[in-house]
Coordinates of N, CA and C in Angstrom, one line a residue:
X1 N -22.4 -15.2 -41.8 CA -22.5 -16.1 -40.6 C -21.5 -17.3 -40.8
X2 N -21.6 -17.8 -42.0 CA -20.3 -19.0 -42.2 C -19.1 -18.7 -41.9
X3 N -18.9 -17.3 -42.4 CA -17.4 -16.7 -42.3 C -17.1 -16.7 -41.1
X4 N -18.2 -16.5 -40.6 CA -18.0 -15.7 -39.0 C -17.5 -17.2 -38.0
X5 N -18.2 -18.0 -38.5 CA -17.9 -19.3 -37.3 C -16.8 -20.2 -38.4
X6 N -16.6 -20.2 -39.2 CA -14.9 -20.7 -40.3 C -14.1 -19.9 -39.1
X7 N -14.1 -18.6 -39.4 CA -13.0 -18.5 -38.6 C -13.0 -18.6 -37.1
X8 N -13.9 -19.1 -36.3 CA -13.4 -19.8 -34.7 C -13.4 -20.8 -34.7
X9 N -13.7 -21.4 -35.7 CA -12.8 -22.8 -35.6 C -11.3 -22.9 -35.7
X10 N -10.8 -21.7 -37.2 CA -9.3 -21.8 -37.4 C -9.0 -21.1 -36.0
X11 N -9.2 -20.5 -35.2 CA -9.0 -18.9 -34.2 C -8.7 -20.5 -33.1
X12 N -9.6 -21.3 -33.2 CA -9.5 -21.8 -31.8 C -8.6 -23.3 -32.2
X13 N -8.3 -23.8 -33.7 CA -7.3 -24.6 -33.7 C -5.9 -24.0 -33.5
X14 N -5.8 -22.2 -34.1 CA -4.6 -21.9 -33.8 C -4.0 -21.5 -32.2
X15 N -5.1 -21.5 -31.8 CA -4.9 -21.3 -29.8 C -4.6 -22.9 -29.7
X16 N -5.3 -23.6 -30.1 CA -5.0 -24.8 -28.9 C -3.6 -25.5 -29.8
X17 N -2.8 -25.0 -31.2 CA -1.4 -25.6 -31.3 C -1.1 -25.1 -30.4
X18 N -1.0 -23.6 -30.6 CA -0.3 -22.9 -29.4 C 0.2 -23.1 -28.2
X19 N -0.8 -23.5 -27.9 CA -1.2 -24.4 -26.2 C -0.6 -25.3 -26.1
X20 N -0.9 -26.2 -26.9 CA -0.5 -27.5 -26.8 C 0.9 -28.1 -27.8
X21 N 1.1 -27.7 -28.3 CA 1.7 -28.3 -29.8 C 1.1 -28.8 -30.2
X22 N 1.9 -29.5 -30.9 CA 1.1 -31.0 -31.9 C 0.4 -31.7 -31.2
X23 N 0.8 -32.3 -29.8 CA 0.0 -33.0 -28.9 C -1.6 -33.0 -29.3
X24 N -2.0 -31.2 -29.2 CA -3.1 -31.3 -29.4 C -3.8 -31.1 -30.5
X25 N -3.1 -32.0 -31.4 CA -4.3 -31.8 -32.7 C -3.6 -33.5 -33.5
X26 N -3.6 -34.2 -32.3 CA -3.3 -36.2 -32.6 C -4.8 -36.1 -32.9
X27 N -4.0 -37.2 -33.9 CA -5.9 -37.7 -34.0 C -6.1 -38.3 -32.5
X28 N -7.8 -38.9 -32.1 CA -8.0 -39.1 -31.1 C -8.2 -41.0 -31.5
X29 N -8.3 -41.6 -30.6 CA -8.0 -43.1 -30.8 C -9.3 -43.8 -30.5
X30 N -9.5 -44.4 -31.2 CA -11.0 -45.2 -31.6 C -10.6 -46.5 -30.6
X31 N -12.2 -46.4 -29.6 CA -12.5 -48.1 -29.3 C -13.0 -49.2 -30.3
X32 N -13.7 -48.6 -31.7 CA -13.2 -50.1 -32.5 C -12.5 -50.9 -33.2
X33 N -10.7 -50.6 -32.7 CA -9.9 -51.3 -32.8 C -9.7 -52.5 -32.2
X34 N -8.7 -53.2 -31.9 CA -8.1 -54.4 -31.2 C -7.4 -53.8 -30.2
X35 N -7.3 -54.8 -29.1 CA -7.1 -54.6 -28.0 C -5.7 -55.1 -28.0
X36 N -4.7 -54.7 -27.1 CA -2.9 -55.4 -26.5 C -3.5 -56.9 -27.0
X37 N -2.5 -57.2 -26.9 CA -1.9 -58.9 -27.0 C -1.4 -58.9 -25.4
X38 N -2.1 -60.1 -24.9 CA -1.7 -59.9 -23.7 C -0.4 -60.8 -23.4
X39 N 0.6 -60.2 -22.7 CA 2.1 -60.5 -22.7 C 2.7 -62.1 -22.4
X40 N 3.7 -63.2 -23.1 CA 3.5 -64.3 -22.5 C 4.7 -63.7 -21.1
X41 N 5.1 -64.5 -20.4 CA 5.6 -64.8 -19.1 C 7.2 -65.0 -19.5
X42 N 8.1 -64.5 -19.3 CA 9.5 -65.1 -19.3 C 10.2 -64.6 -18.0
X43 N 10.6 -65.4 -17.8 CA 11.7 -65.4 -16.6 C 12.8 -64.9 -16.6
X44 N 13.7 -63.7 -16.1 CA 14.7 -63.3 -16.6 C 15.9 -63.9 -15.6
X45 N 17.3 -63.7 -15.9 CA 17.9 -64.2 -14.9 C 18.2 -64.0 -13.2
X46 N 17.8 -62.9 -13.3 CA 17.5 -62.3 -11.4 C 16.3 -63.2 -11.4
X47 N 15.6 -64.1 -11.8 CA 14.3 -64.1 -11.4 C 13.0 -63.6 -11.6
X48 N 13.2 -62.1 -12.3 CA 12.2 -61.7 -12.6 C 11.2 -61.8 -13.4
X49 N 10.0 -61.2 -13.2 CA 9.3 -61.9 -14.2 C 8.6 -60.8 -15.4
X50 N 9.3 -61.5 -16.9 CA 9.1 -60.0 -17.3 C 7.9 -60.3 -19.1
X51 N 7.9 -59.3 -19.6 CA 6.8 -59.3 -20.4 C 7.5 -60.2 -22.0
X52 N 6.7 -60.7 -22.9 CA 6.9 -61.0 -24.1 C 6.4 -61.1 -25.0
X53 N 6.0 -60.2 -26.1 CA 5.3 -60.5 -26.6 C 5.6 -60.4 -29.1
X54 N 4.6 -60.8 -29.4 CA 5.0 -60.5 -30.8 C 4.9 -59.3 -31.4
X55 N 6.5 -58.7 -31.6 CA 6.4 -56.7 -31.8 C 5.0 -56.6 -33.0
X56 N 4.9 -57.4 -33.8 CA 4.4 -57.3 -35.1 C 2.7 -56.8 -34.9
X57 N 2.4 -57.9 -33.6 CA 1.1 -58.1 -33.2 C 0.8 -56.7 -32.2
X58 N 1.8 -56.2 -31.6 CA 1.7 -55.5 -30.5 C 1.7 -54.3 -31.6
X59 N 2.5 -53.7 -32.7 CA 2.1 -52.9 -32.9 C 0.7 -52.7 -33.9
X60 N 0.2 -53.6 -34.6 CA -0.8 -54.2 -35.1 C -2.4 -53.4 -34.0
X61 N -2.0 -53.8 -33.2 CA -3.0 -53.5 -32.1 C -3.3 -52.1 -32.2
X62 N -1.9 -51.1 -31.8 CA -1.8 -50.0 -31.9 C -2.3 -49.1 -33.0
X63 N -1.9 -49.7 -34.1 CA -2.3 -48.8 -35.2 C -3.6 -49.3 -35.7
X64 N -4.4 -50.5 -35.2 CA -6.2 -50.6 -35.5 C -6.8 -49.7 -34.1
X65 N -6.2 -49.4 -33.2 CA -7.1 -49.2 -32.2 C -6.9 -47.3 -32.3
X66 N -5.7 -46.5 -32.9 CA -5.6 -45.7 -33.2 C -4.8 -44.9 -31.8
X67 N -4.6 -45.7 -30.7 CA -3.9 -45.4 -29.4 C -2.3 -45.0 -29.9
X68 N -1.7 -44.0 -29.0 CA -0.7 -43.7 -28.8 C 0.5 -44.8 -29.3
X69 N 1.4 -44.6 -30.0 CA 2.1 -46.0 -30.1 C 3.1 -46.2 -28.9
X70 N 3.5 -47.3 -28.4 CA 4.9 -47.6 -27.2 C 5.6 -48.5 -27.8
X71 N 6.2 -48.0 -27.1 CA 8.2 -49.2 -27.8 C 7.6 -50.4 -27.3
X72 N 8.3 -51.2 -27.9 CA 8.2 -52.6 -27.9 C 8.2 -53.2 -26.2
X73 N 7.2 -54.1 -25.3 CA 7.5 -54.1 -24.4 C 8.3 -55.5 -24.2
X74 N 8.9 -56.0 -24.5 CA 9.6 -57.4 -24.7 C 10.9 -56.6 -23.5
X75 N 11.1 -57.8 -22.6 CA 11.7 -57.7 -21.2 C 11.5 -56.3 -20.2
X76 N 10.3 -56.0 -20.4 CA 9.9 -54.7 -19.1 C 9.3 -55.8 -18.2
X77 N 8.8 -55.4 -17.2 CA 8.0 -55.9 -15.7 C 6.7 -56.6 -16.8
X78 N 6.8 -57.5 -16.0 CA 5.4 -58.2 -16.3 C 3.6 -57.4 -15.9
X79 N 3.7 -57.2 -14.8 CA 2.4 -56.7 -14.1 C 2.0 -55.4 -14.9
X80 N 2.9 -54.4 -15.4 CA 2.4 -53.1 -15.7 C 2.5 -53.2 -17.3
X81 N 2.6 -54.5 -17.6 CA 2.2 -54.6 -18.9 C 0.9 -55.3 -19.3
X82 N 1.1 -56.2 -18.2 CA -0.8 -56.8 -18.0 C -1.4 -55.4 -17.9
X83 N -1.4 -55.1 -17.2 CA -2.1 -54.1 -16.6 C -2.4 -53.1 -17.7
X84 N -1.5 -52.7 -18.3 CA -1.6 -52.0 -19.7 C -2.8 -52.6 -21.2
X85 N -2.7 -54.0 -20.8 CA -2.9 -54.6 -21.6 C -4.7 -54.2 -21.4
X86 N -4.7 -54.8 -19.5 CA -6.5 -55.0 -19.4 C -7.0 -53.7 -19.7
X87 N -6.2 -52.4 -19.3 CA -7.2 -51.0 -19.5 C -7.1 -50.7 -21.2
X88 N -6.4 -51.6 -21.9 CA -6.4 -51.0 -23.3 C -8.0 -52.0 -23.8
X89 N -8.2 -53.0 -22.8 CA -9.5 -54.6 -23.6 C -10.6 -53.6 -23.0
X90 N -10.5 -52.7 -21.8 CA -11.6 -52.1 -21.0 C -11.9 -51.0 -22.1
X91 N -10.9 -50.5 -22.7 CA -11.0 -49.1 -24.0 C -11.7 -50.0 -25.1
X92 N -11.6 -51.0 -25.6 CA -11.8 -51.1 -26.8 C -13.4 -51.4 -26.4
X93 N -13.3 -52.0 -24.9 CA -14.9 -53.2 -24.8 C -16.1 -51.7 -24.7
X94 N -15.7 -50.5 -23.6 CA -16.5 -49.4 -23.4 C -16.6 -47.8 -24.3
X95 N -15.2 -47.6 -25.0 CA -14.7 -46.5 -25.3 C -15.2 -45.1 -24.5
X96 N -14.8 -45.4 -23.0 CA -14.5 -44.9 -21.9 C -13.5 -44.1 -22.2
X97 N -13.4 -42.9 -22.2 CA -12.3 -41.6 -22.2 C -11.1 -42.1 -20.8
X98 N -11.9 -42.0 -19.6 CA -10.8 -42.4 -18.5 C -10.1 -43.6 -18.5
X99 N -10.3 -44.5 -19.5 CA -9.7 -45.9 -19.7 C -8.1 -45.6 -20.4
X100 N -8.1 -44.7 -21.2 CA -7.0 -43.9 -21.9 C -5.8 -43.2 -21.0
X101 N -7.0 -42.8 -20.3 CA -5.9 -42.1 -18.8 C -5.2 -43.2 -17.7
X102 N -6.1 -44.4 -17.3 CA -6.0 -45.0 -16.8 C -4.1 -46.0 -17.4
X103 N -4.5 -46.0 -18.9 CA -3.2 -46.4 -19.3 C -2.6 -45.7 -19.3
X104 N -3.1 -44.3 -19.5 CA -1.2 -43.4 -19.1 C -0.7 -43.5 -17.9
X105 N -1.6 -43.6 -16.8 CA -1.0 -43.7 -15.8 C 0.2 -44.7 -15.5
X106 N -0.2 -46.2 -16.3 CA 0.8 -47.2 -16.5 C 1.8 -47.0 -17.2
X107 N 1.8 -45.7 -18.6 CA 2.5 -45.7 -19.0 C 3.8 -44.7 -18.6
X108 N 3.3 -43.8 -17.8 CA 4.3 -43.1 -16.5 C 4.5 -43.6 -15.8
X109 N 4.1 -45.3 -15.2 CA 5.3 -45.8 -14.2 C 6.3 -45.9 -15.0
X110 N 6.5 -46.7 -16.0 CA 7.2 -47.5 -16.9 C 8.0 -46.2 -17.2
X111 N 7.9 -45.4 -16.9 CA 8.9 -43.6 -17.3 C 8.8 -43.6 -18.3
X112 N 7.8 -43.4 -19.7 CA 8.0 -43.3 -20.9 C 7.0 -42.3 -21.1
X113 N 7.6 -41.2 -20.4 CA 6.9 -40.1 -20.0 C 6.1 -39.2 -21.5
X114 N 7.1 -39.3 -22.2 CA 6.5 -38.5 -23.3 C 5.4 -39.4 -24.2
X115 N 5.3 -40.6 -24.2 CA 3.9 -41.5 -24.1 C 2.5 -40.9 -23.9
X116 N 2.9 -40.9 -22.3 CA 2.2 -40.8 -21.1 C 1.3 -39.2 -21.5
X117 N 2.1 -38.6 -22.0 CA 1.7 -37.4 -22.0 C 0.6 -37.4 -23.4
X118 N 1.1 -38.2 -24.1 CA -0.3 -38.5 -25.3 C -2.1 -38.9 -24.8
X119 N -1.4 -40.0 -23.8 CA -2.8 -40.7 -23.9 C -3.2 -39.8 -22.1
X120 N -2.5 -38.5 -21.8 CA -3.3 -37.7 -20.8 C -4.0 -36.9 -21.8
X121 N -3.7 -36.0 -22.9 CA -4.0 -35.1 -23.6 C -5.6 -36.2 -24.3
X122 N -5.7 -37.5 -24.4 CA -6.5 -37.7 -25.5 C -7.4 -38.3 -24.0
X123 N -7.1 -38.6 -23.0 CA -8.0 -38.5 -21.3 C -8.5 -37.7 -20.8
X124 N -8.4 -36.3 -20.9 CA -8.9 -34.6 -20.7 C -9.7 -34.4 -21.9
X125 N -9.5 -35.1 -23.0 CA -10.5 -34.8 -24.3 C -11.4 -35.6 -23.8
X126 N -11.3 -36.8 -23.7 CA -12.6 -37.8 -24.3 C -12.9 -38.4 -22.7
X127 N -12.5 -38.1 -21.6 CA -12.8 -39.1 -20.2 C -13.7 -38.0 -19.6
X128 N -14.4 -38.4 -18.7 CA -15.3 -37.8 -17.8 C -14.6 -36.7 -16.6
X129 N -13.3 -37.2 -16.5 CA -12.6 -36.7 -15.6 C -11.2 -36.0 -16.0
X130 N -11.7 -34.5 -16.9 CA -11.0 -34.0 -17.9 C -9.8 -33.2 -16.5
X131 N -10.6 -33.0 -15.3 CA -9.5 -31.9 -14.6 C -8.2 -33.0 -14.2
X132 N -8.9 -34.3 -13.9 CA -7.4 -35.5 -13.1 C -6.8 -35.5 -14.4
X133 N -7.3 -35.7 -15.7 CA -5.9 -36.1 -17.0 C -5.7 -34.8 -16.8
X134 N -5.6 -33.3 -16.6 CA -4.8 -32.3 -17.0 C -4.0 -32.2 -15.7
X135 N -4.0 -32.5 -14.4 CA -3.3 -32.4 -13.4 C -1.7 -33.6 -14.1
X136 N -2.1 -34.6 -13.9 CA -1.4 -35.4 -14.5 C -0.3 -35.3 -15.8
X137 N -1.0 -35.1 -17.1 CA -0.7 -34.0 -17.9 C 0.6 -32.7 -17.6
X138 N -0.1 -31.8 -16.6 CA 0.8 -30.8 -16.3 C 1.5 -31.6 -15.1
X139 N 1.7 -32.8 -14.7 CA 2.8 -33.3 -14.1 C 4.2 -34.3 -14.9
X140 N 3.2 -34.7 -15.8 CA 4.5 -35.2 -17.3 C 5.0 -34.0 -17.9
X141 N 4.3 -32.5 -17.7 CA 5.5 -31.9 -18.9 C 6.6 -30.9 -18.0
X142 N 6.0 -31.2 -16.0 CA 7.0 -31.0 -15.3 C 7.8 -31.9 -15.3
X143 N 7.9 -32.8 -15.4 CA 9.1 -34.0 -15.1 C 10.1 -34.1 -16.0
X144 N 9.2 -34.1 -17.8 CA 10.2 -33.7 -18.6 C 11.2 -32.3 -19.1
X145 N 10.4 -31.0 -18.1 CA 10.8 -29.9 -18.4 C 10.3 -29.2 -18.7
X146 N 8.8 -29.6 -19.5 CA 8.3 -28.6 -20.3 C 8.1 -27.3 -20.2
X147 N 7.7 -26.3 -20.9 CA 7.0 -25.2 -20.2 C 6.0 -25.0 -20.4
X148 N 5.4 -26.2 -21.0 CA 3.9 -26.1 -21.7 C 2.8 -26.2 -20.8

């Protein structure tokens, strides 16, 4: 009987590399980490108003909280980095599965598509609303090409 169920576990990690690649076998990202550093304010010369923050701190965050990592946001848009910021404080405060998703979604405006596609795959694991992260999902690995 051990043999029997040892192997659908290995039977069903080797379907879902398959499936997925590596994607799906990231570890999954813990709410009791640290939340974003939320971005200071800089002004760019069009006017705009764009994000700033300390890489050190920002990746800091990432690697306690166990989330997806993103490039540094220092001079992107301001708003979709707040915004990034409040659904990562709502992840740490609830460890809400769709809070994960919620930031991918931010993280496919910002086109950093192959991101985006992390924290859909760990939104269809751990959120309530597993069919919207795989729609989504299978719309990141059309955009980038995939055939997955």
């Amino acid at each position: 009987m051990l043999f029997r169920s040892a192997g659908a576990v290995v039977s069903a990690a080797v379907w879902t590399y398959a499936l997925l690649g590596p994607r799906g076998v990231l570890p999954r990202p813990k709410p009791e980490g640290r939340a974003l550093p939320m971005p200071e304010v800089e002004v760019a010369e069009d006017g705009s108003r764009r994000a700033r923050v300390d890489p050190a701190e920002w990746s800091m965050a990432f690697s306690a909280s166990g989330l997806p990592m993103l490039p540094d946001p220092n001079g992107l848009e301001l708003v979709p980095v707040q915004r990034l910021v409040e659904a990562s404080r709502r992840w740490v405060a609830t460890g809400e599965g769709d809070e994960l998703g919620r930031m991918g979604e931010v993280v496919m405006a910002l086109e950093l598509h192959e991101a985006a596609i992390d924290y859909f795959v760990a939104a269809r694991e751990l959120g309530s609303q597993p069919e919207r992260w795989a729609y989504f999902l299978g719309a990141e690995y059309q955009r980038i090409g995939a055939s997955e």
